[in-house]
Coordinates of C-alpha atoms in Angstrom, one line a residue:
Chain A
M200 CA 78.9 129.5 153.3
S201 CA 80.7 129.6 156.6
F202 CA 81.8 132.6 158.6
Y203 CA 85.4 132.1 157.7
Q204 CA 84.7 131.7 154.0
I205 CA 83.0 135.1 154.1
I206 CA 85.7 136.6 156.2
W207 CA 88.4 135.5 153.8
F208 CA 86.5 136.8 150.8
F209 CA 86.7 140.2 152.4
L210 CA 90.3 139.8 153.7
V211 CA 91.6 138.9 150.2
G212 CA 89.7 141.9 148.9
I213 CA 91.2 144.2 151.6
L214 CA 94.8 143.0 151.0
L215 CA 94.4 143.6 147.2
T216 CA 92.8 147.0 147.9
I217 CA 95.8 148.0 150.1
F218 CA 98.0 146.9 147.3
A219 CA 96.1 148.9 144.7
I220 CA 96.3 152.1 146.9
L221 CA 100.0 151.7 147.9
D222 CA 101.6 150.3 144.9
G223 CA 99.2 152.3 142.8
F224 CA 100.9 155.6 143.7
D225 CA 104.4 154.3 142.9
F226 CA 103.1 152.9 139.6
G227 CA 101.7 156.3 139.1
V228 CA 105.0 158.0 139.8
G229 CA 106.5 155.7 137.2
I230 CA 103.8 156.6 134.7
W231 CA 104.8 160.3 134.9
Y232 CA 108.5 159.6 135.4
L233 CA 109.7 160.5 131.9
R234 CA 107.9 163.9 132.1
A235 CA 110.3 164.9 134.9
K236 CA 113.0 167.2 133.6
G237 CA 116.6 166.2 134.0
D238 CA 118.5 163.8 136.1
K239 CA 117.9 165.7 139.4
E240 CA 114.1 165.7 139.1
R241 CA 114.1 162.0 138.1
R242 CA 116.2 161.1 141.1
T243 CA 113.9 163.2 143.3
L244 CA 110.9 161.1 142.1
L245 CA 112.8 157.9 142.8
N246 CA 113.7 159.1 146.3
A247 CA 110.0 160.0 146.8
I248 CA 109.1 156.3 146.4
G249 CA 112.4 154.8 147.4
P250 CA 111.7 153.7 151.0
F251 CA 108.2 152.5 150.2
W252 CA 107.8 150.9 146.8
D253 CA 109.1 147.4 147.6
G254 CA 107.0 147.2 150.8
N255 CA 104.0 148.3 148.8
E256 CA 104.6 145.5 146.3
V257 CA 104.6 142.9 149.1
W258 CA 100.8 143.5 149.5
L259 CA 100.4 141.8 146.1
L260 CA 102.3 138.8 147.4
T261 CA 100.2 138.8 150.6
G262 CA 97.0 139.0 148.5
G263 CA 98.2 136.2 146.2
G264 CA 99.4 134.2 149.2
A265 CA 96.1 134.6 151.0
L266 CA 94.3 133.5 147.8
F267 CA 96.7 130.5 147.6
A268 CA 96.0 129.4 151.1
A269 CA 92.3 130.3 151.5
F270 CA 91.0 129.6 148.0
P271 CA 93.4 127.2 146.4
P272 CA 91.1 126.2 143.5
V273 CA 90.8 129.9 142.6
Y274 CA 94.6 130.3 142.7
A275 CA 95.1 127.2 140.6
T276 CA 92.5 128.3 138.0
V277 CA 93.7 131.9 137.7
F278 CA 97.4 131.5 137.9
S279 CA 97.5 128.5 135.6
G280 CA 94.9 129.9 133.3
F281 CA 96.5 133.3 133.1
Y282 CA 100.0 131.7 132.8
L283 CA 101.4 133.8 130.0
A284 CA 99.8 137.0 131.3
M285 CA 101.2 136.3 134.8
M286 CA 104.7 135.7 133.3
L287 CA 104.3 139.1 131.6
V288 CA 103.3 140.7 134.9
I289 CA 106.3 139.1 136.6
L290 CA 108.6 140.3 133.7
V291 CA 107.3 143.8 134.0
L292 CA 107.6 143.9 137.8
I293 CA 111.2 142.6 137.7
F294 CA 112.2 145.2 135.2
R295 CA 110.5 147.9 137.2
A296 CA 112.4 146.9 140.3
I297 CA 115.8 146.6 138.7
S298 CA 115.4 149.8 136.7
L299 CA 114.7 151.7 139.8
E300 CA 117.6 150.2 141.7
F301 CA 120.2 150.1 138.9
R302 CA 119.7 153.4 137.1
S303 CA 121.7 155.6 139.5
Q304 CA 124.5 153.1 140.0
E305 CA 126.4 154.4 136.9
Q306 CA 127.1 157.9 135.8
S307 CA 126.7 157.1 132.0
K308 CA 123.9 159.0 130.4
R309 CA 122.9 156.2 128.1
W310 CA 122.8 153.7 131.1
R311 CA 120.5 156.0 133.0
S312 CA 118.2 156.9 130.1
T313 CA 117.8 153.2 129.2
W314 CA 116.7 152.3 132.7
D315 CA 114.5 155.4 132.9
V316 CA 112.6 154.3 129.8
A317 CA 112.4 150.7 131.2
F318 CA 111.1 152.0 134.5
S319 CA 108.4 154.1 133.1
L320 CA 107.2 151.6 130.5
A321 CA 107.2 148.8 133.1
S322 CA 105.1 151.0 135.5
M323 CA 102.5 151.7 132.8
L324 CA 102.4 148.1 131.7
A325 CA 102.1 146.9 135.3
A326 CA 99.1 149.2 135.9
V327 CA 97.4 148.1 132.7
L328 CA 98.1 144.4 133.1
L329 CA 96.8 144.3 136.7
G330 CA 93.8 146.3 135.6
V331 CA 93.1 143.9 132.8
A332 CA 93.4 140.9 135.2
F333 CA 90.9 142.5 137.5
G334 CA 88.6 143.3 134.6
N335 CA 88.7 139.7 133.5
I336 CA 87.8 138.5 137.0
L337 CA 84.9 140.9 137.1
R338 CA 83.7 139.9 133.7
G339 CA 84.2 136.2 134.4
I340 CA 86.4 133.8 132.4
P341 CA 85.4 130.6 130.6
L342 CA 85.6 127.6 132.9
D343 CA 85.1 123.9 132.2
E344 CA 83.3 121.4 134.6
A345 CA 86.4 120.9 136.7
G346 CA 86.8 124.6 137.2
N347 CA 89.8 124.8 134.8
Y348 CA 90.4 127.8 132.6
A349 CA 89.0 127.1 129.2
G350 CA 90.1 130.1 127.2
S351 CA 93.4 131.3 125.8
F352 CA 95.7 134.2 126.3
F353 CA 93.7 136.3 123.8
T354 CA 90.4 135.6 125.6
L355 CA 91.9 137.9 128.2
L356 CA 92.2 140.8 125.8
N357 CA 88.5 141.6 125.6
P358 CA 87.1 145.1 125.4
Y359 CA 85.7 145.1 128.9
A360 CA 88.9 144.0 130.5
L361 CA 91.0 146.4 128.4
M362 CA 88.7 149.2 129.6
V363 CA 89.3 148.3 133.2
G364 CA 93.0 148.2 132.4
I365 CA 93.0 151.7 131.0
L366 CA 90.9 152.9 134.0
A367 CA 93.6 151.4 136.3
L368 CA 96.3 153.2 134.4
V369 CA 94.5 156.6 134.6
A370 CA 93.5 156.1 138.3
M371 CA 97.1 155.3 139.2
A372 CA 98.4 158.2 137.2
F373 CA 96.1 160.6 139.0
H374 CA 96.9 159.0 142.4
G375 CA 100.7 159.1 141.6
A376 CA 100.5 162.8 140.6
N377 CA 98.9 163.6 143.9
Y378 CA 101.6 161.8 145.7
V379 CA 104.4 163.7 143.8
T380 CA 102.7 167.0 144.5
L381 CA 102.6 166.0 148.2
K382 CA 106.2 164.9 148.3
T383 CA 108.1 167.4 146.2
A384 CA 108.6 171.1 146.1
G385 CA 109.5 173.7 143.5
A386 CA 109.2 173.3 139.8
L387 CA 108.6 169.5 140.0
G388 CA 105.9 169.9 142.6
G389 CA 104.2 172.5 140.4
R390 CA 104.4 170.3 137.3
A391 CA 103.0 167.4 139.3
K392 CA 100.0 169.6 140.2
K393 CA 99.5 170.0 136.4
W394 CA 99.6 166.2 135.9
A395 CA 97.0 165.8 138.6
S396 CA 94.7 168.5 137.1
L397 CA 95.1 166.8 133.7
S398 CA 94.5 163.3 134.7
G399 CA 91.7 163.9 137.4
P400 CA 88.9 164.7 134.9
V401 CA 90.0 161.8 132.6
Y402 CA 89.8 159.5 135.6
L403 CA 86.4 160.8 136.5
V404 CA 84.9 160.4 133.0
L405 CA 86.5 156.9 132.5
A406 CA 85.2 155.7 135.9
L407 CA 81.7 156.9 135.1
V408 CA 81.9 155.2 131.7
A409 CA 83.1 152.0 133.4
V410 CA 80.2 152.0 135.9
I411 CA 77.7 152.6 133.1
V412 CA 79.2 149.9 130.9
T413 CA 79.3 147.5 133.8
V414 CA 75.7 148.1 134.7
S415 CA 74.5 147.6 131.1
T416 CA 76.7 144.7 130.0
Q417 CA 77.6 142.7 133.1
P418 CA 74.3 141.7 134.7
H419 CA 75.9 139.2 137.1
L420 CA 77.8 142.1 138.7
V421 CA 74.5 144.0 139.4
E422 CA 72.6 141.1 141.1
N423 CA 73.7 142.1 144.6
Y424 CA 73.0 145.7 143.9
R425 CA 69.3 144.8 143.1
H426 CA 68.9 143.0 146.4
A427 CA 70.6 145.7 148.5
L428 CA 70.1 149.2 147.2
I429 CA 72.5 150.6 149.8
L430 CA 75.4 149.1 147.8
W431 CA 74.9 151.8 145.2
A432 CA 76.5 154.1 147.7
L433 CA 79.8 152.5 146.8
P434 CA 80.2 153.6 143.2
I435 CA 78.5 156.9 143.9
L436 CA 80.9 157.6 146.8
S437 CA 83.8 156.5 144.7
L438 CA 83.0 159.0 142.0
A439 CA 82.4 161.7 144.6
F440 CA 85.9 160.9 146.0
I441 CA 87.4 161.7 142.6
V442 CA 85.6 165.0 142.5
G443 CA 86.8 165.7 146.0
A444 CA 90.3 164.9 145.1
M445 CA 90.1 167.2 142.0
I446 CA 88.8 170.0 144.2
Y447 CA 91.7 169.7 146.7
V448 CA 94.2 169.5 143.8
K449 CA 92.9 172.9 142.8
R450 CA 93.0 174.3 146.4
D451 CA 96.7 173.2 146.7
R452 CA 96.0 170.7 149.4
P453 CA 97.8 167.7 148.0
G454 CA 97.6 165.7 151.2
V455 CA 93.8 165.8 151.2
A456 CA 93.8 165.2 147.4
F457 CA 95.9 162.1 147.9
L458 CA 93.6 160.8 150.7
F459 CA 90.7 161.2 148.4
S460 CA 92.4 159.5 145.4
S461 CA 93.2 156.6 147.8
L462 CA 89.6 156.5 148.9
S463 CA 88.4 156.5 145.3
I464 CA 90.6 153.4 144.5
A465 CA 89.4 151.7 147.7
G466 CA 85.8 152.6 146.7
F467 CA 86.1 151.1 143.3
M468 CA 87.7 147.9 144.6
A469 CA 84.8 147.6 147.0
T470 CA 82.3 148.3 144.2
G471 CA 83.8 145.4 142.2
G472 CA 84.0 143.2 145.3
A473 CA 80.3 143.8 146.2
G474 CA 79.3 142.9 142.6
L475 CA 81.3 139.7 142.7
F476 CA 80.4 138.4 146.1
P477 CA 80.3 135.5 146.8
R478 CA 81.9 134.6 143.4
L479 CA 85.6 134.8 143.2
V480 CA 85.8 133.8 139.6
P481 CA 82.5 134.0 137.7
A482 CA 82.3 131.3 134.9
L483 CA 81.7 133.2 131.7
G484 CA 78.4 132.1 130.2
N485 CA 77.7 129.5 132.8
L486 CA 77.4 131.2 136.2
E487 CA 76.6 127.9 138.1
Q488 CA 80.1 126.7 137.5
S489 CA 81.6 129.8 139.1
L490 CA 84.3 129.5 141.8
T491 CA 82.8 131.0 145.0
A492 CA 83.9 131.6 148.5
G493 CA 81.6 128.7 149.4
N494 CA 82.8 126.0 146.9
A495 CA 86.4 126.9 146.4
S496 CA 87.9 127.4 149.9
S497 CA 90.3 125.5 152.0
S498 CA 89.2 123.4 155.0
P499 CA 87.5 125.2 157.9
L500 CA 90.6 124.6 160.1
T501 CA 92.9 126.1 157.6
L502 CA 90.7 129.2 157.3
K503 CA 90.5 129.5 161.0
I504 CA 94.3 129.3 161.6
M505 CA 94.9 131.7 158.8
F506 CA 92.4 134.1 160.3
I507 CA 94.2 134.0 163.7
M508 CA 97.5 134.6 162.0
A509 CA 96.0 137.5 159.9
I510 CA 94.6 139.3 162.9
I511 CA 97.9 139.1 164.7
G512 CA 100.1 139.7 161.6
V513 CA 98.3 142.3 159.6
P514 CA 98.2 145.0 162.4
I515 CA 101.9 144.5 163.0
V516 CA 102.7 145.0 159.3
L517 CA 100.3 148.0 159.1
G518 CA 102.0 149.4 162.2
Y519 CA 105.5 149.3 160.9
T520 CA 104.3 150.5 157.5
I521 CA 102.8 153.6 159.1
W522 CA 106.0 154.0 161.1
V523 CA 108.1 154.0 157.9
Y524 CA 105.9 156.5 156.2
K525 CA 106.1 158.8 159.3
M526 CA 109.8 158.4 159.4
F527 CA 110.2 159.5 155.7
A528 CA 107.4 162.1 155.9
G529 CA 107.8 165.5 154.2
K530 CA 109.2 166.7 151.0
V531 CA 112.1 164.9 149.3
D532 CA 115.0 166.0 147.1
V533 CA 118.3 164.5 146.0
D534 CA 120.5 166.2 148.7
H535 CA 118.8 164.8 151.8
E536 CA 120.8 162.3 153.9
S537 CA 118.1 159.6 153.3
S538 CA 118.3 160.2 149.5
H539 CA 119.5 156.9 148.2
Y540 CA 118.9 157.1 144.4
Chain B
M181 CA 106.6 118.4 150.1
Q182 CA 109.3 116.2 151.4
T183 CA 107.8 114.9 154.7
P184 CA 104.1 116.0 154.7
A185 CA 102.4 115.8 158.0
G186 CA 99.4 117.0 159.9
Y187 CA 96.8 116.3 157.2
Q188 CA 94.2 113.8 156.2
L189 CA 93.0 113.0 152.7
V190 CA 89.4 114.0 152.1
N191 CA 88.1 113.1 148.6
G192 CA 91.6 113.1 147.3
R193 CA 92.4 116.4 148.8
A194 CA 94.9 116.9 151.6
E195 CA 93.3 118.9 154.4
L196 CA 95.0 120.3 157.4
T197 CA 94.3 118.5 160.7
D198 CA 97.1 119.6 162.9
F199 CA 98.8 122.9 162.3
Y200 CA 101.9 122.3 164.5
A201 CA 102.4 118.8 163.0
A202 CA 102.5 120.4 159.6
V203 CA 104.8 123.3 160.6
F204 CA 107.1 121.0 162.6
N205 CA 107.0 118.1 160.2
P206 CA 109.7 115.4 160.5
S207 CA 112.2 117.4 158.4
T208 CA 111.5 121.0 159.4
V209 CA 114.2 121.4 162.0
E210 CA 116.9 119.5 160.1
R211 CA 116.2 121.3 156.9
Y212 CA 116.0 124.8 158.4
T213 CA 119.2 124.6 160.4
H214 CA 121.1 123.0 157.6
T215 CA 119.9 125.8 155.2
V216 CA 120.6 128.6 157.6
A217 CA 124.1 127.4 158.3
G218 CA 124.6 127.2 154.5
C219 CA 123.5 130.9 154.2
L220 CA 125.9 132.0 156.9
A221 CA 128.7 130.2 155.3
T222 CA 127.9 131.8 151.9
G223 CA 127.9 135.3 153.4
A224 CA 131.1 134.6 155.3
F225 CA 133.0 133.2 152.4
F226 CA 131.8 136.1 150.3
M227 CA 133.3 138.5 152.8
L228 CA 136.4 136.4 153.2
G229 CA 137.1 136.3 149.5
I230 CA 136.8 140.0 149.0
S231 CA 138.9 140.8 152.1
A232 CA 141.5 138.4 150.8
W233 CA 141.5 140.2 147.5
Y234 CA 142.0 143.5 149.2
L235 CA 145.0 142.1 151.1
L236 CA 146.5 140.6 148.0
K237 CA 146.2 143.9 146.2
G238 CA 147.4 145.8 149.3
K239 CA 144.3 148.0 149.3
H240 CA 142.2 149.0 152.4
V241 CA 144.6 146.8 154.4
E242 CA 143.4 147.6 157.9
F243 CA 139.8 147.3 156.9
A244 CA 140.5 144.0 155.1
K245 CA 142.3 142.5 158.0
R246 CA 139.4 143.1 160.3
S247 CA 136.8 141.7 157.9
L248 CA 139.0 138.8 157.0
R249 CA 139.4 137.8 160.7
L250 CA 135.7 138.2 161.4
S251 CA 134.5 136.4 158.2
L252 CA 137.1 133.6 158.8
I253 CA 135.7 132.8 162.2
V254 CA 132.1 132.9 161.0
A255 CA 133.0 130.8 158.0
F256 CA 134.7 128.2 160.2
L257 CA 131.8 128.1 162.7
A258 CA 129.2 127.8 159.9
S259 CA 131.1 125.2 158.0
A260 CA 131.9 123.1 161.1
A261 CA 128.3 123.3 162.2
Q262 CA 127.4 121.5 159.0
L263 CA 129.1 118.4 160.3
P264 CA 126.4 117.7 163.0
L265 CA 123.6 119.6 161.1
G266 CA 124.2 117.9 157.7
H267 CA 124.6 114.6 159.5
M268 CA 121.3 115.0 161.3
H269 CA 119.6 115.9 158.0
A270 CA 121.0 112.8 156.4
V271 CA 119.8 110.6 159.2
Q272 CA 116.4 112.1 158.9
V273 CA 116.4 111.4 155.2
A274 CA 117.5 107.8 155.9
K275 CA 114.4 107.4 158.1
T276 CA 111.8 109.4 156.2
Q277 CA 112.9 109.0 152.5
P278 CA 115.0 105.9 152.3
E279 CA 115.1 105.7 148.5
K280 CA 116.5 109.2 148.4
L281 CA 119.3 108.3 150.8
A282 CA 120.0 105.2 148.7
A283 CA 120.4 107.5 145.7
F284 CA 122.6 109.9 147.6
E285 CA 124.9 107.1 148.7
G286 CA 124.6 104.8 145.6
I287 CA 123.2 101.9 147.6
F288 CA 121.5 99.4 145.2
Q289 CA 121.4 96.3 147.4
T290 CA 119.8 96.3 150.8
Q291 CA 122.6 95.5 153.2
K292 CA 124.0 95.5 156.7
N293 CA 127.4 97.0 157.1
A294 CA 126.6 99.5 154.4
P295 CA 129.6 101.4 153.3
A296 CA 130.0 105.1 153.0
L297 CA 131.2 106.0 149.5
V298 CA 134.0 108.5 149.4
F299 CA 134.1 108.3 145.6
G300 CA 132.3 106.3 143.0
I301 CA 130.7 106.3 139.6
P302 CA 127.2 104.8 139.7
N303 CA 126.1 102.6 136.8
V304 CA 122.3 102.5 137.0
E305 CA 121.9 99.8 134.3
E306 CA 124.1 97.4 136.2
G307 CA 123.0 98.6 139.6
K308 CA 126.7 98.9 140.6
I309 CA 129.2 101.6 141.6
H310 CA 132.4 101.7 139.6
A311 CA 135.8 102.9 140.9
A312 CA 134.4 102.9 144.4
I313 CA 136.4 104.1 147.4
E314 CA 134.4 103.3 150.4
I315 CA 134.6 103.3 154.2
P316 CA 133.4 99.9 155.2
S317 CA 130.2 100.0 157.3
G318 CA 130.5 103.8 157.3
L319 CA 126.9 104.5 156.2
S320 CA 125.4 102.0 158.7
M321 CA 127.5 103.6 161.5
M322 CA 126.6 107.1 160.5
I323 CA 122.9 106.4 160.4
A324 CA 122.5 104.3 163.5
M325 CA 126.0 104.1 165.2
D326 CA 125.6 100.4 164.5
P327 CA 127.5 98.5 161.8
E328 CA 124.7 95.9 161.7
Y329 CA 122.1 98.5 160.8
E330 CA 120.4 97.5 157.6
V331 CA 120.3 100.2 154.9
K332 CA 117.6 99.8 152.3
G333 CA 118.8 99.7 148.8
L334 CA 117.2 101.0 145.6
N335 CA 116.5 97.4 144.4
D336 CA 113.9 97.2 147.2
F337 CA 111.9 99.9 145.6
P338 CA 109.9 99.7 142.3
R339 CA 111.9 101.1 139.5
D340 CA 109.2 103.8 138.8
E341 CA 109.8 105.2 142.3
W342 CA 113.5 105.8 141.9
P343 CA 114.7 109.3 141.7
P344 CA 117.1 110.1 138.8
I345 CA 120.2 108.4 140.3
A346 CA 123.1 110.1 138.6
M347 CA 121.9 113.7 139.3
T348 CA 121.0 113.0 142.9
F349 CA 124.2 111.1 143.6
Y350 CA 126.6 113.6 142.0
S351 CA 125.0 116.7 143.4
F352 CA 125.0 115.2 146.9
H353 CA 128.6 114.0 146.7
L354 CA 129.8 117.3 145.2
M355 CA 128.1 119.2 148.0
V356 CA 129.8 117.0 150.6
Y357 CA 133.2 117.5 148.9
L358 CA 132.6 121.3 149.0
G359 CA 131.6 121.1 152.6
A360 CA 134.8 119.3 153.4
W361 CA 136.8 121.9 151.5
F362 CA 135.1 124.7 153.5
I363 CA 136.1 123.0 156.8
F364 CA 139.6 122.4 155.6
I365 CA 140.4 125.9 154.3
T366 CA 138.9 127.6 157.3
T367 CA 140.8 125.4 159.7
I368 CA 144.0 126.2 157.9
G369 CA 143.0 129.9 158.2
L370 CA 142.4 129.7 161.9
F371 CA 145.8 128.0 162.3
L372 CA 147.5 130.8 160.4
L373 CA 145.6 133.3 162.5
W374 CA 146.8 131.7 165.6
R375 CA 150.4 131.6 164.3
K376 CA 149.9 135.3 163.3
K377 CA 150.7 134.5 159.7
L378 CA 147.2 134.9 158.3
Y379 CA 147.4 138.3 156.6
H380 CA 150.6 137.6 154.7
N381 CA 150.1 134.0 153.5
R382 CA 149.4 134.6 149.8
L383 CA 148.5 131.0 149.1
F384 CA 145.8 131.0 151.7
L385 CA 144.5 134.4 150.5
K386 CA 144.4 133.2 146.9
A387 CA 142.6 130.0 148.0
A388 CA 140.1 132.1 150.0
M389 CA 139.5 134.3 147.0
V390 CA 138.9 131.4 144.7
S391 CA 136.5 129.9 147.3
L392 CA 134.2 132.9 147.2
P393 CA 131.6 131.4 144.7
L394 CA 131.8 127.8 146.0
P395 CA 129.2 128.1 148.8
F396 CA 126.7 129.4 146.2
L397 CA 127.4 126.2 144.3
A398 CA 127.2 124.0 147.3
N399 CA 123.8 125.5 148.2
Q400 CA 122.5 124.8 144.7
L401 CA 123.8 121.3 144.7
G402 CA 122.2 120.6 148.1
W403 CA 118.9 121.9 146.7
I404 CA 119.2 119.8 143.6
A405 CA 120.0 116.7 145.7
A406 CA 116.9 117.4 147.9
E407 CA 114.4 118.1 145.2
V408 CA 115.6 115.8 142.4
G409 CA 116.0 113.1 145.1
R410 CA 112.3 113.5 145.9
Q411 CA 111.2 112.6 142.4
P412 CA 109.0 111.2 141.0
W413 CA 106.9 112.9 143.6
V414 CA 105.8 116.5 143.9
V415 CA 104.5 115.8 147.4
Y416 CA 106.4 112.8 148.7
R417 CA 104.3 109.6 148.5
M418 CA 101.0 111.5 148.4
P419 CA 98.5 109.7 146.3
G420 CA 97.9 111.4 143.0
M421 CA 100.8 113.7 143.6
R422 CA 103.5 112.3 141.3
T423 CA 105.1 115.1 139.4
S424 CA 103.6 113.7 136.2
E425 CA 100.1 113.8 137.8
A426 CA 100.4 117.3 139.4
V427 CA 101.2 119.1 136.1
S428 CA 98.8 121.9 135.3
I429 CA 96.4 120.9 132.6
T430 CA 95.8 124.3 131.2
V431 CA 99.4 125.3 130.8
S432 CA 100.9 123.9 127.6
A433 CA 104.5 122.6 127.3
G434 CA 105.1 125.5 124.8
E435 CA 104.1 128.1 127.4
I436 CA 106.4 126.5 130.0
L437 CA 109.3 126.5 127.5
A438 CA 108.6 130.1 126.7
S439 CA 108.7 131.1 130.3
I440 CA 111.8 129.1 131.0
I441 CA 113.6 130.8 128.0
M442 CA 112.4 134.2 129.4
F443 CA 113.7 133.5 132.8
V444 CA 117.0 132.2 131.5
I445 CA 117.6 135.2 129.4
L446 CA 116.4 137.6 132.1
Y447 CA 118.5 136.0 134.9
T448 CA 121.6 135.8 132.7
L449 CA 121.2 139.5 132.0
L450 CA 120.6 140.3 135.7
G451 CA 123.5 138.1 136.8
L452 CA 125.9 139.9 134.4
L453 CA 124.6 143.3 135.6
W454 CA 125.0 142.1 139.2
I455 CA 128.6 141.1 138.6
R456 CA 129.3 144.4 136.9
L457 CA 127.9 146.5 139.6
L458 CA 129.3 144.4 142.4
R459 CA 132.8 144.5 140.8
K460 CA 132.5 148.2 140.8
A461 CA 131.4 148.4 144.4
V462 CA 134.2 146.0 145.4
R463 CA 136.8 148.0 143.5
R464 CA 135.6 151.3 145.0
G465 CA 136.2 149.8 148.4
P466 CA 134.6 150.5 151.8
F467 CA 133.1 153.9 152.3
D468 CA 131.2 155.4 155.2
T469 CA 128.0 157.3 154.6
D470 CA 129.8 160.6 153.9
G471 CA 131.5 159.0 151.0
K472 CA 134.9 159.1 152.6
E473 CA 137.0 156.1 152.7
L474 CA 136.7 154.3 156.0
K475 CA 139.7 154.7 158.3
I476 CA 140.2 151.8 160.6
K477 CA 142.5 151.9 163.6
E478 CA 145.6 149.7 163.3
L479 CA 145.1 146.2 164.6
G480 CA 147.4 145.0 167.3
A481 CA 148.8 142.1 165.3

């Protein structure tokens, strides 16, 4: 494996991790959305994610784009193999986006409540579906000699992947609740704290279960951990971050709690990535046929040029992202001049 | 996909050898400028149509006069720019994808003094154009400024490398007709502006209003001409990259059909919602950020 192949394995992981953290909280806001009372609270929630959600979603495109360019066989196998599932993800993401943008365009109650339900359902489904996709990658999928997907749509709905899907749903719910607590005041902020104290323990237990199940049923994900014991720090730290977030929820420090829930998500992405490396798509039942950073990458020149573009481009994007978050920092409501929804 | 460059084939796989050659491949500049001018025209005609509607209804008159004037000028510049830009793009196609140009222009026989077809109905079976109205030597002149320039006809290419002729031909010609209409109507508009009759000429305003969706159509037609004209290739003349060879093995036809049905339903729904919300926004008229109607100072004219 060359230097750039290893680098791109990490970079794809980092892009998808940033996506999980950023879009994770606005999925989370969507998951709790119907629990908000009345039109004003719902609009407040939308304004809390309004300036950010679409930028957050672009990290998924960046991750997918990086995969396409750096590891085209992986992209081909996964996006063709998961075709119906991907269509479902696209459908859900489209509905989420238009619900969010359309719901406040008309006064009619029926109009608004229809889009409200669509927004919340789409947010939940998006979280679960992306979790299931990640779960399937972790578990491995059936591949033939040519590296093509050899399963069906229903192969993807296995218990392990569904467990990761539920874990993603709960993680994002907790993460989103912390975000709402941070960004809103009054009754809504108080209720969001309750959402966080409710979902935190569930997240912790589920994450612990997921780690135990993975260690006992997915030996290929534990190989690296056998060779480098230090890697165990990743899942342990991730679980500790959840506990940390729960503590700061209790102490009414939503900013710190949000930071910890972000870290826990990053931690679990790293945990999974460390288990996978160097495989990008393990071949279920026949690990030799797995697609790896070594055998499924673009040419060295492509990887090098992409790396140069990434080290110039990603800091710029991160820079203006941070700038936008600073600009819209602080609590939101529906009466502020930047309130759009 | 149209004019691949900067690569070499390694075991049947195209690998990058020259980044700049790939980015600035033989059609990059022509395609980019032609597309951007098309976008500008679309936006300008959109603004023009709505401004014209306001003037016809006598609503937001001062606002509409200003936006009409601005959009008219931009629409003219963008439409007129397509003359050289579209021309350059066609010349590039003639050089890099001759069978596509032959399909655009309905040229079956390789010939010098190739005519430019103003109108025609291609008959693929007979390899002829019916009801042709042509400018003699027009095509040879346009490509090379030389009536003796030999334009390659479709008959010089194997039949299995022909793009679908009718679709490519009609979409290209309709796009060109629309482009001519855009230049015509904006020129009339500028003339009226110069004679200070623009804001009261109801015929022009109605024509401007009706023209609102046409650039959208022209863009789609141009896209169809470019991509259908590239067939049967996914990546033009790349070994193993005919569309029929590039099809994903693991995705069944049924799945593709299901996703197409999903997208058709979804985008029809979205399109209807878009029209509904847009209509509302247009009817509400221009507002500033405080929600008050915009007051515009009287124009001199």
